[in-house]
JSON list of C-alpha atoms in Angstrom, two decimals:
[
{"chain": "M", "resi": 32, "resn": "ALA", "atom": "CA", "xyz": [-0.09, -0.02, -0.02]},
{"chain": "M", "resi": 33, "resn": "VAL", "atom": "CA", "xyz": [1.10, 3.46, -0.76]},
{"chain": "M", "resi": 34, "resn": "VAL", "atom": "CA", "xyz": [-0.04, 6.90, 0.68]},
{"chain": "M", "resi": 35, "resn": "SER", "atom": "CA", "xyz": [-1.23, 10.12, -0.85]},
{"chain": "M", "resi": 36, "resn": "THR", "atom": "CA", "xyz": [-2.62, 12.95, 1.09]},
{"chain": "M", "resi": 37, "resn": "GLN", "atom": "CA", "xyz": [-6.14, 11.78, 0.99]},
{"chain": "M", "resi": 38, "resn": "SER", "atom": "CA", "xyz": [-6.14, 8.18, 0.10]},
{"chain": "M", "resi": 39, "resn": "THR", "atom": "CA", "xyz": [-4.19, 4.87, 0.28]},
{"chain": "M", "resi": 40, "resn": "GLY", "atom": "CA", "xyz": [-3.64, 2.82, -2.91]},
{"chain": "M", "resi": 41, "resn": "ARG", "atom": "CA", "xyz": [-1.85, -0.01, -4.60]},
{"chain": "M", "resi": 42, "resn": "TRP", "atom": "CA", "xyz": [0.23, 0.22, -7.64]},
{"chain": "M", "resi": 43, "resn": "ASP", "atom": "CA", "xyz": [1.71, -2.07, -10.06]},
{"chain": "M", "resi": 44, "resn": "THR", "atom": "CA", "xyz": [5.39, -1.19, -10.30]},
{"chain": "M", "resi": 45, "resn": "ARG", "atom": "CA", "xyz": [5.35, -1.81, -14.05]},
{"chain": "M", "resi": 46, "resn": "ASN", "atom": "CA", "xyz": [2.82, 1.13, -14.56]},
{"chain": "M", "resi": 47, "resn": "PRO", "atom": "CA", "xyz": [3.27, 3.45, -11.52]},
{"chain": "M", "resi": 48, "resn": "ARG", "atom": "CA", "xyz": [1.23, 6.29, -13.01]},
{"chain": "M", "resi": 49, "resn": "VAL", "atom": "CA", "xyz": [-2.14, 4.64, -12.48]},
{"chain": "M", "resi": 50, "resn": "PRO", "atom": "CA", "xyz": [-3.10, 2.97, -9.26]},
{"chain": "M", "resi": 51, "resn": "ILE", "atom": "CA", "xyz": [-4.86, -0.34, -9.48]},
{"chain": "M", "resi": 52, "resn": "GLN", "atom": "CA", "xyz": [-6.87, 0.12, -6.34]},
{"chain": "M", "resi": 53, "resn": "THR", "atom": "CA", "xyz": [-7.44, 3.09, -4.00]},
{"chain": "M", "resi": 54, "resn": "SER", "atom": "CA", "xyz": [-9.39, 3.71, -0.75]},
{"chain": "M", "resi": 55, "resn": "SER", "atom": "CA", "xyz": [-10.36, 7.30, 0.31]},
{"chain": "M", "resi": 56, "resn": "VAL", "atom": "CA", "xyz": [-9.99, 7.84, 4.00]},
{"chain": "M", "resi": 57, "resn": "GLY", "atom": "CA", "xyz": [-10.10, 11.58, 3.94]},
{"chain": "M", "resi": 58, "resn": "GLY", "atom": "CA", "xyz": [-8.35, 14.00, 6.16]},
{"chain": "M", "resi": 59, "resn": "GLY", "atom": "CA", "xyz": [-4.69, 13.61, 5.13]},
{"chain": "M", "resi": 60, "resn": "VAL", "atom": "CA", "xyz": [-3.08, 10.20, 5.53]},
{"chain": "M", "resi": 61, "resn": "TRP", "atom": "CA", "xyz": [-0.17, 10.58, 7.99]},
{"chain": "M", "resi": 62, "resn": "ARG", "atom": "CA", "xyz": [0.78, 6.95, 8.77]},
{"chain": "M", "resi": 63, "resn": "LEU", "atom": "CA", "xyz": [0.24, 3.34, 7.69]},
{"chain": "M", "resi": 64, "resn": "LYS", "atom": "CA", "xyz": [0.92, 0.12, 9.64]},
{"chain": "M", "resi": 65, "resn": "GLN", "atom": "CA", "xyz": [0.32, -3.27, 7.92]},
{"chain": "M", "resi": 66, "resn": "SER", "atom": "CA", "xyz": [-0.51, -6.47, 9.67]},
{"chain": "M", "resi": 67, "resn": "ARG", "atom": "CA", "xyz": [-1.01, -9.88, 7.90]},
{"chain": "M", "resi": 68, "resn": "ASP", "atom": "CA", "xyz": [-4.60, -9.06, 6.85]},
{"chain": "M", "resi": 69, "resn": "HIS", "atom": "CA", "xyz": [-5.17, -5.39, 7.65]},
{"chain": "M", "resi": 70, "resn": "ILE", "atom": "CA", "xyz": [-3.69, -1.80, 7.29]},
{"chain": "M", "resi": 71, "resn": "LEU", "atom": "CA", "xyz": [-4.06, 0.54, 10.07]},
{"chain": "M", "resi": 72, "resn": "VAL", "atom": "CA", "xyz": [-4.34, 4.17, 8.71]},
{"chain": "M", "resi": 73, "resn": "ALA", "atom": "CA", "xyz": [-3.83, 7.45, 10.69]},
{"chain": "M", "resi": 74, "resn": "GLY", "atom": "CA", "xyz": [-5.80, 10.03, 8.76]},
{"chain": "M", "resi": 75, "resn": "MET", "atom": "CA", "xyz": [-4.89, 13.36, 10.39]},
{"chain": "M", "resi": 76, "resn": "HIS", "atom": "CA", "xyz": [-8.29, 15.02, 10.36]},
{"chain": "M", "resi": 77, "resn": "SER", "atom": "CA", "xyz": [-10.59, 11.89, 9.85]},
{"chain": "M", "resi": 78, "resn": "GLY", "atom": "CA", "xyz": [-9.41, 9.71, 12.62]},
{"chain": "M", "resi": 79, "resn": "PHE", "atom": "CA", "xyz": [-7.98, 6.04, 12.55]},
{"chain": "M", "resi": 80, "resn": "HIS", "atom": "CA", "xyz": [-9.20, 3.53, 10.01]},
{"chain": "M", "resi": 81, "resn": "VAL", "atom": "CA", "xyz": [-8.76, -0.32, 9.68]},
{"chain": "M", "resi": 82, "resn": "LEU", "atom": "CA", "xyz": [-8.53, -1.35, 5.94]},
{"chain": "M", "resi": 83, "resn": "HIS", "atom": "CA", "xyz": [-8.70, -4.90, 4.60]},
{"chain": "M", "resi": 84, "resn": "ARG", "atom": "CA", "xyz": [-5.33, -5.38, 3.08]},
{"chain": "M", "resi": 85, "resn": "GLU", "atom": "CA", "xyz": [-6.56, -7.04, -0.15]},
{"chain": "M", "resi": 86, "resn": "THR", "atom": "CA", "xyz": [-9.83, -4.95, -0.87]},
{"chain": "M", "resi": 87, "resn": "LEU", "atom": "CA", "xyz": [-8.77, -1.81, 0.88]},
{"chain": "M", "resi": 88, "resn": "ASP", "atom": "CA", "xyz": [-12.31, -1.53, 2.12]},
{"chain": "M", "resi": 89, "resn": "ILE", "atom": "CA", "xyz": [-12.67, 0.19, 5.48]},
{"chain": "M", "resi": 90, "resn": "VAL", "atom": "CA", "xyz": [-13.47, -2.31, 8.26]},
{"chain": "M", "resi": 91, "resn": "ARG", "atom": "CA", "xyz": [-13.56, 0.01, 11.26]},
{"chain": "M", "resi": 92, "resn": "SER", "atom": "CA", "xyz": [-12.99, 3.55, 12.09]},
{"chain": "M", "resi": 93, "resn": "TYR", "atom": "CA", "xyz": [-11.91, 5.07, 15.38]},
{"chain": "M", "resi": 94, "resn": "THR", "atom": "CA", "xyz": [-12.55, 8.82, 15.80]},
{"chain": "M", "resi": 95, "resn": "GLU", "atom": "CA", "xyz": [-12.49, 9.29, 19.57]},
{"chain": "M", "resi": 96, "resn": "HIS", "atom": "CA", "xyz": [-9.25, 11.29, 19.56]},
{"chain": "M", "resi": 97, "resn": "GLY", "atom": "CA", "xyz": [-9.77, 15.07, 20.08]},
{"chain": "M", "resi": 98, "resn": "SER", "atom": "CA", "xyz": [-7.04, 16.29, 17.71]},
{"chain": "M", "resi": 99, "resn": "LEU", "atom": "CA", "xyz": [-4.78, 15.27, 14.74]},
{"chain": "M", "resi": 100, "resn": "ALA", "atom": "CA", "xyz": [-4.49, 11.42, 14.31]},
{"chain": "M", "resi": 101, "resn": "TYR", "atom": "CA", "xyz": [-0.77, 11.08, 14.28]},
{"chain": "M", "resi": 102, "resn": "GLY", "atom": "CA", "xyz": [0.63, 7.73, 15.33]},
{"chain": "M", "resi": 103, "resn": "ALA", "atom": "CA", "xyz": [-0.61, 4.16, 14.85]},
{"chain": "M", "resi": 104, "resn": "SER", "atom": "CA", "xyz": [0.79, 0.63, 15.51]},
{"chain": "M", "resi": 105, "resn": "TRP", "atom": "CA", "xyz": [-0.47, -2.85, 16.00]},
{"chain": "M", "resi": 106, "resn": "PHE", "atom": "CA", "xyz": [0.23, -5.19, 18.96]},
{"chain": "M", "resi": 107, "resn": "GLY", "atom": "CA", "xyz": [1.44, -8.19, 17.10]},
{"chain": "M", "resi": 108, "resn": "ASP", "atom": "CA", "xyz": [-1.59, -10.29, 15.90]},
{"chain": "M", "resi": 109, "resn": "THR", "atom": "CA", "xyz": [-3.82, -9.50, 18.84]},
{"chain": "M", "resi": 110, "resn": "GLY", "atom": "CA", "xyz": [-6.08, -7.16, 16.95]},
{"chain": "M", "resi": 111, "resn": "LEU", "atom": "CA", "xyz": [-5.16, -4.40, 19.34]},
{"chain": "M", "resi": 112, "resn": "ALA", "atom": "CA", "xyz": [-4.11, -1.06, 17.93]},
{"chain": "M", "resi": 113, "resn": "ALA", "atom": "CA", "xyz": [-2.23, 1.72, 19.74]},
{"chain": "M", "resi": 114, "resn": "THR", "atom": "CA", "xyz": [-2.99, 5.19, 18.49]},
{"chain": "M", "resi": 115, "resn": "CYS", "atom": "CA", "xyz": [-2.01, 8.73, 19.41]},
{"chain": "M", "resi": 116, "resn": "SER", "atom": "CA", "xyz": [-3.22, 12.17, 18.64]},
{"chain": "M", "resi": 117, "resn": "PHE", "atom": "CA", "xyz": [-0.95, 15.24, 18.35]},
{"chain": "M", "resi": 118, "resn": "TYR", "atom": "CA", "xyz": [-2.08, 18.17, 20.33]},
{"chain": "M", "resi": 119, "resn": "ASP", "atom": "CA", "xyz": [-3.79, 16.52, 23.30]},
{"chain": "M", "resi": 120, "resn": "LYS", "atom": "CA", "xyz": [-0.97, 13.94, 23.52]},
{"chain": "M", "resi": 121, "resn": "LEU", "atom": "CA", "xyz": [-3.53, 11.12, 24.08]},
{"chain": "M", "resi": 122, "resn": "VAL", "atom": "CA", "xyz": [-2.61, 7.44, 23.61]},
{"chain": "M", "resi": 123, "resn": "THR", "atom": "CA", "xyz": [-5.40, 4.96, 23.14]},
{"chain": "M", "resi": 124, "resn": "VAL", "atom": "CA", "xyz": [-5.19, 1.21, 22.96]},
{"chain": "M", "resi": 125, "resn": "TRP", "atom": "CA", "xyz": [-8.32, -0.19, 21.28]},
{"chain": "M", "resi": 126, "resn": "ASN", "atom": "CA", "xyz": [-9.54, -3.50, 19.83]},
{"chain": "M", "resi": 127, "resn": "ALA", "atom": "CA", "xyz": [-9.64, -2.80, 16.06]},
{"chain": "M", "resi": 128, "resn": "PHE", "atom": "CA", "xyz": [-12.23, -5.60, 15.55]},
{"chain": "M", "resi": 129, "resn": "SER", "atom": "CA", "xyz": [-14.66, -4.99, 18.39]},
{"chain": "M", "resi": 130, "resn": "ASP", "atom": "CA", "xyz": [-17.86, -3.16, 17.59]},
{"chain": "M", "resi": 131, "resn": "GLY", "atom": "CA", "xyz": [-18.15, -1.49, 20.94]},
{"chain": "M", "resi": 132, "resn": "LYS", "atom": "CA", "xyz": [-16.03, 0.72, 23.20]},
{"chain": "M", "resi": 133, "resn": "ASP", "atom": "CA", "xyz": [-15.60, -1.80, 25.90]},
{"chain": "M", "resi": 134, "resn": "GLY", "atom": "CA", "xyz": [-12.22, -2.78, 24.49]},
{"chain": "M", "resi": 135, "resn": "SER", "atom": "CA", "xyz": [-10.85, 0.77, 24.81]},
{"chain": "M", "resi": 136, "resn": "VAL", "atom": "CA", "xyz": [-8.24, 1.92, 27.29]},
{"chain": "M", "resi": 137, "resn": "GLN", "atom": "CA", "xyz": [-7.08, 5.40, 27.26]},
{"chain": "M", "resi": 138, "resn": "GLN", "atom": "CA", "xyz": [-4.12, 7.00, 28.92]},
{"chain": "M", "resi": 139, "resn": "GLU", "atom": "CA", "xyz": [-3.15, 10.73, 28.86]},
{"chain": "M", "resi": 140, "resn": "GLY", "atom": "CA", "xyz": [0.22, 11.53, 27.76]},
{"chain": "M", "resi": 141, "resn": "SER", "atom": "CA", "xyz": [2.75, 13.74, 29.57]}
]
Protein backbone atom coordinates (compact mmCIF):
# COMPACT_ATOMS: atom_id res chain seq x y z
CA ALA A 1 0.00 0.00 0.00
CA VAL A 2 1.13 3.51 -0.76
CA VAL A 3 -0.06 6.80 0.69
CA SER A 4 -1.18 10.04 -0.88
CA THR A 5 -2.57 12.97 1.08
CA GLN A 6 -6.19 11.78 0.97
CA SER A 7 -6.12 8.08 0.18
CA THR A 8 -4.21 4.84 0.24
CA GLY A 9 -3.59 2.85 -2.89
CA ARG A 10 -1.92 -0.08 -4.52
CA TRP A 11 0.24 0.26 -7.61
CA ASP A 12 1.75 -2.14 -10.09
CA THR A 13 5.41 -1.11 -10.35
CA ARG A 14 5.33 -1.78 -14.09
CA ASN A 15 2.84 1.11 -14.51
CA PRO A 16 3.28 3.46 -11.53
CA ARG A 17 1.22 6.32 -13.02
CA VAL A 18 -2.13 4.61 -12.52
CA PRO A 19 -3.15 2.97 -9.23
CA ILE A 20 -4.82 -0.42 -9.55
CA GLN A 21 -6.77 0.15 -6.34
CA THR A 22 -7.49 3.08 -3.99
CA SER A 23 -9.37 3.77 -0.79
CA SER A 24 -10.27 7.29 0.30
CA VAL A 25 -10.03 7.80 4.05
CA GLY A 26 -10.09 11.61 3.92
CA GLY A 27 -8.35 14.04 6.18
CA GLY A 28 -4.75 13.58 5.08
CA VAL A 29 -3.06 10.22 5.58
CA TRP A 30 -0.16 10.51 8.01
CA ARG A 31 0.85 6.91 8.78
CA LEU A 32 0.22 3.31 7.65
CA LYS A 33 0.96 0.14 9.61
CA GLN A 34 0.33 -3.21 7.95
CA SER A 35 -0.52 -6.48 9.62
CA ARG A 36 -1.03 -9.82 7.94
CA ASP A 37 -4.61 -9.04 6.84
CA HIS A 38 -5.20 -5.35 7.60
CA ILE A 39 -3.77 -1.86 7.28
CA LEU A 40 -4.05 0.64 10.13
CA VAL A 41 -4.30 4.19 8.79
CA ALA A 42 -3.84 7.46 10.71
CA GLY A 43 -5.87 10.03 8.78
CA MET A 44 -4.91 13.35 10.37
CA HIS A 45 -8.35 15.00 10.27
CA SER A 46 -10.55 11.92 9.86
CA GLY A 47 -9.34 9.64 12.66
CA PHE A 48 -7.98 6.10 12.48
CA HIS A 49 -9.18 3.47 10.02
CA VAL A 50 -8.64 -0.26 9.63
CA LEU A 51 -8.61 -1.37 5.98
CA HIS A 52 -8.76 -4.91 4.66
CA ARG A 53 -5.36 -5.46 3.10
CA GLU A 54 -6.60 -7.05 -0.14
CA THR A 55 -9.74 -5.00 -0.91
CA LEU A 56 -8.76 -1.74 0.86
CA ASP A 57 -12.33 -1.57 2.20
CA ILE A 58 -12.68 0.25 5.52
CA VAL A 59 -13.44 -2.38 8.18
CA ARG A 60 -13.62 -0.05 11.18
CA SER A 61 -12.98 3.57 12.06
CA TYR A 62 -11.97 5.07 15.41
CA THR A 63 -12.61 8.79 15.81
CA GLU A 64 -12.51 9.28 19.60
CA HIS A 65 -9.28 11.31 19.59
CA GLY A 66 -9.75 15.04 20.01
CA SER A 67 -6.96 16.26 17.75
CA LEU A 68 -4.82 15.21 14.76
CA ALA A 69 -4.55 11.45 14.25
CA TYR A 70 -0.78 11.06 14.29
CA GLY A 71 0.67 7.70 15.30
CA ALA A 72 -0.59 4.15 14.86
CA SER A 73 0.77 0.68 15.51
CA TRP A 74 -0.41 -2.91 15.97
CA PHE A 75 0.26 -5.15 19.00
CA GLY A 76 1.36 -8.20 17.03
CA ASP A 77 -1.57 -10.33 15.82
CA THR A 78 -3.81 -9.54 18.81
CA GLY A 79 -6.12 -7.13 16.96
CA LEU A 80 -5.18 -4.38 19.40
CA ALA A 81 -4.15 -1.04 17.96
CA ALA A 82 -2.28 1.74 19.72
CA THR A 83 -3.03 5.19 18.37
CA CYS A 84 -2.02 8.67 19.44
CA SER A 85 -3.15 12.17 18.68
CA PHE A 86 -0.93 15.19 18.35
CA TYR A 87 -2.09 18.24 20.30
CA ASP A 88 -3.83 16.51 23.22
CA LYS A 89 -1.00 13.93 23.55
CA LEU A 90 -3.50 11.12 24.07
CA VAL A 91 -2.53 7.47 23.58
CA THR A 92 -5.35 4.97 23.14
CA VAL A 93 -5.21 1.19 22.95
CA TRP A 94 -8.33 -0.27 21.31
CA ASN A 95 -9.58 -3.48 19.80
CA ALA A 96 -9.68 -2.89 16.05
CA PHE A 97 -12.26 -5.63 15.53
CA SER A 98 -14.62 -4.97 18.43
CA ASP A 99 -17.87 -3.20 17.56
CA GLY A 100 -18.18 -1.52 20.97
CA LYS A 101 -16.09 0.80 23.12
CA ASP A 102 -15.65 -1.84 25.85
CA GLY A 103 -12.19 -2.82 24.50
CA SER A 104 -10.84 0.71 24.71
CA VAL A 105 -8.27 1.85 27.29
CA GLN A 106 -7.11 5.46 27.28
CA GLN A 107 -4.08 7.02 28.89
CA GLU A 108 -3.21 10.70 28.90
CA GLY A 109 0.30 11.54 27.71
CA SER A 110 2.75 13.76 29.54
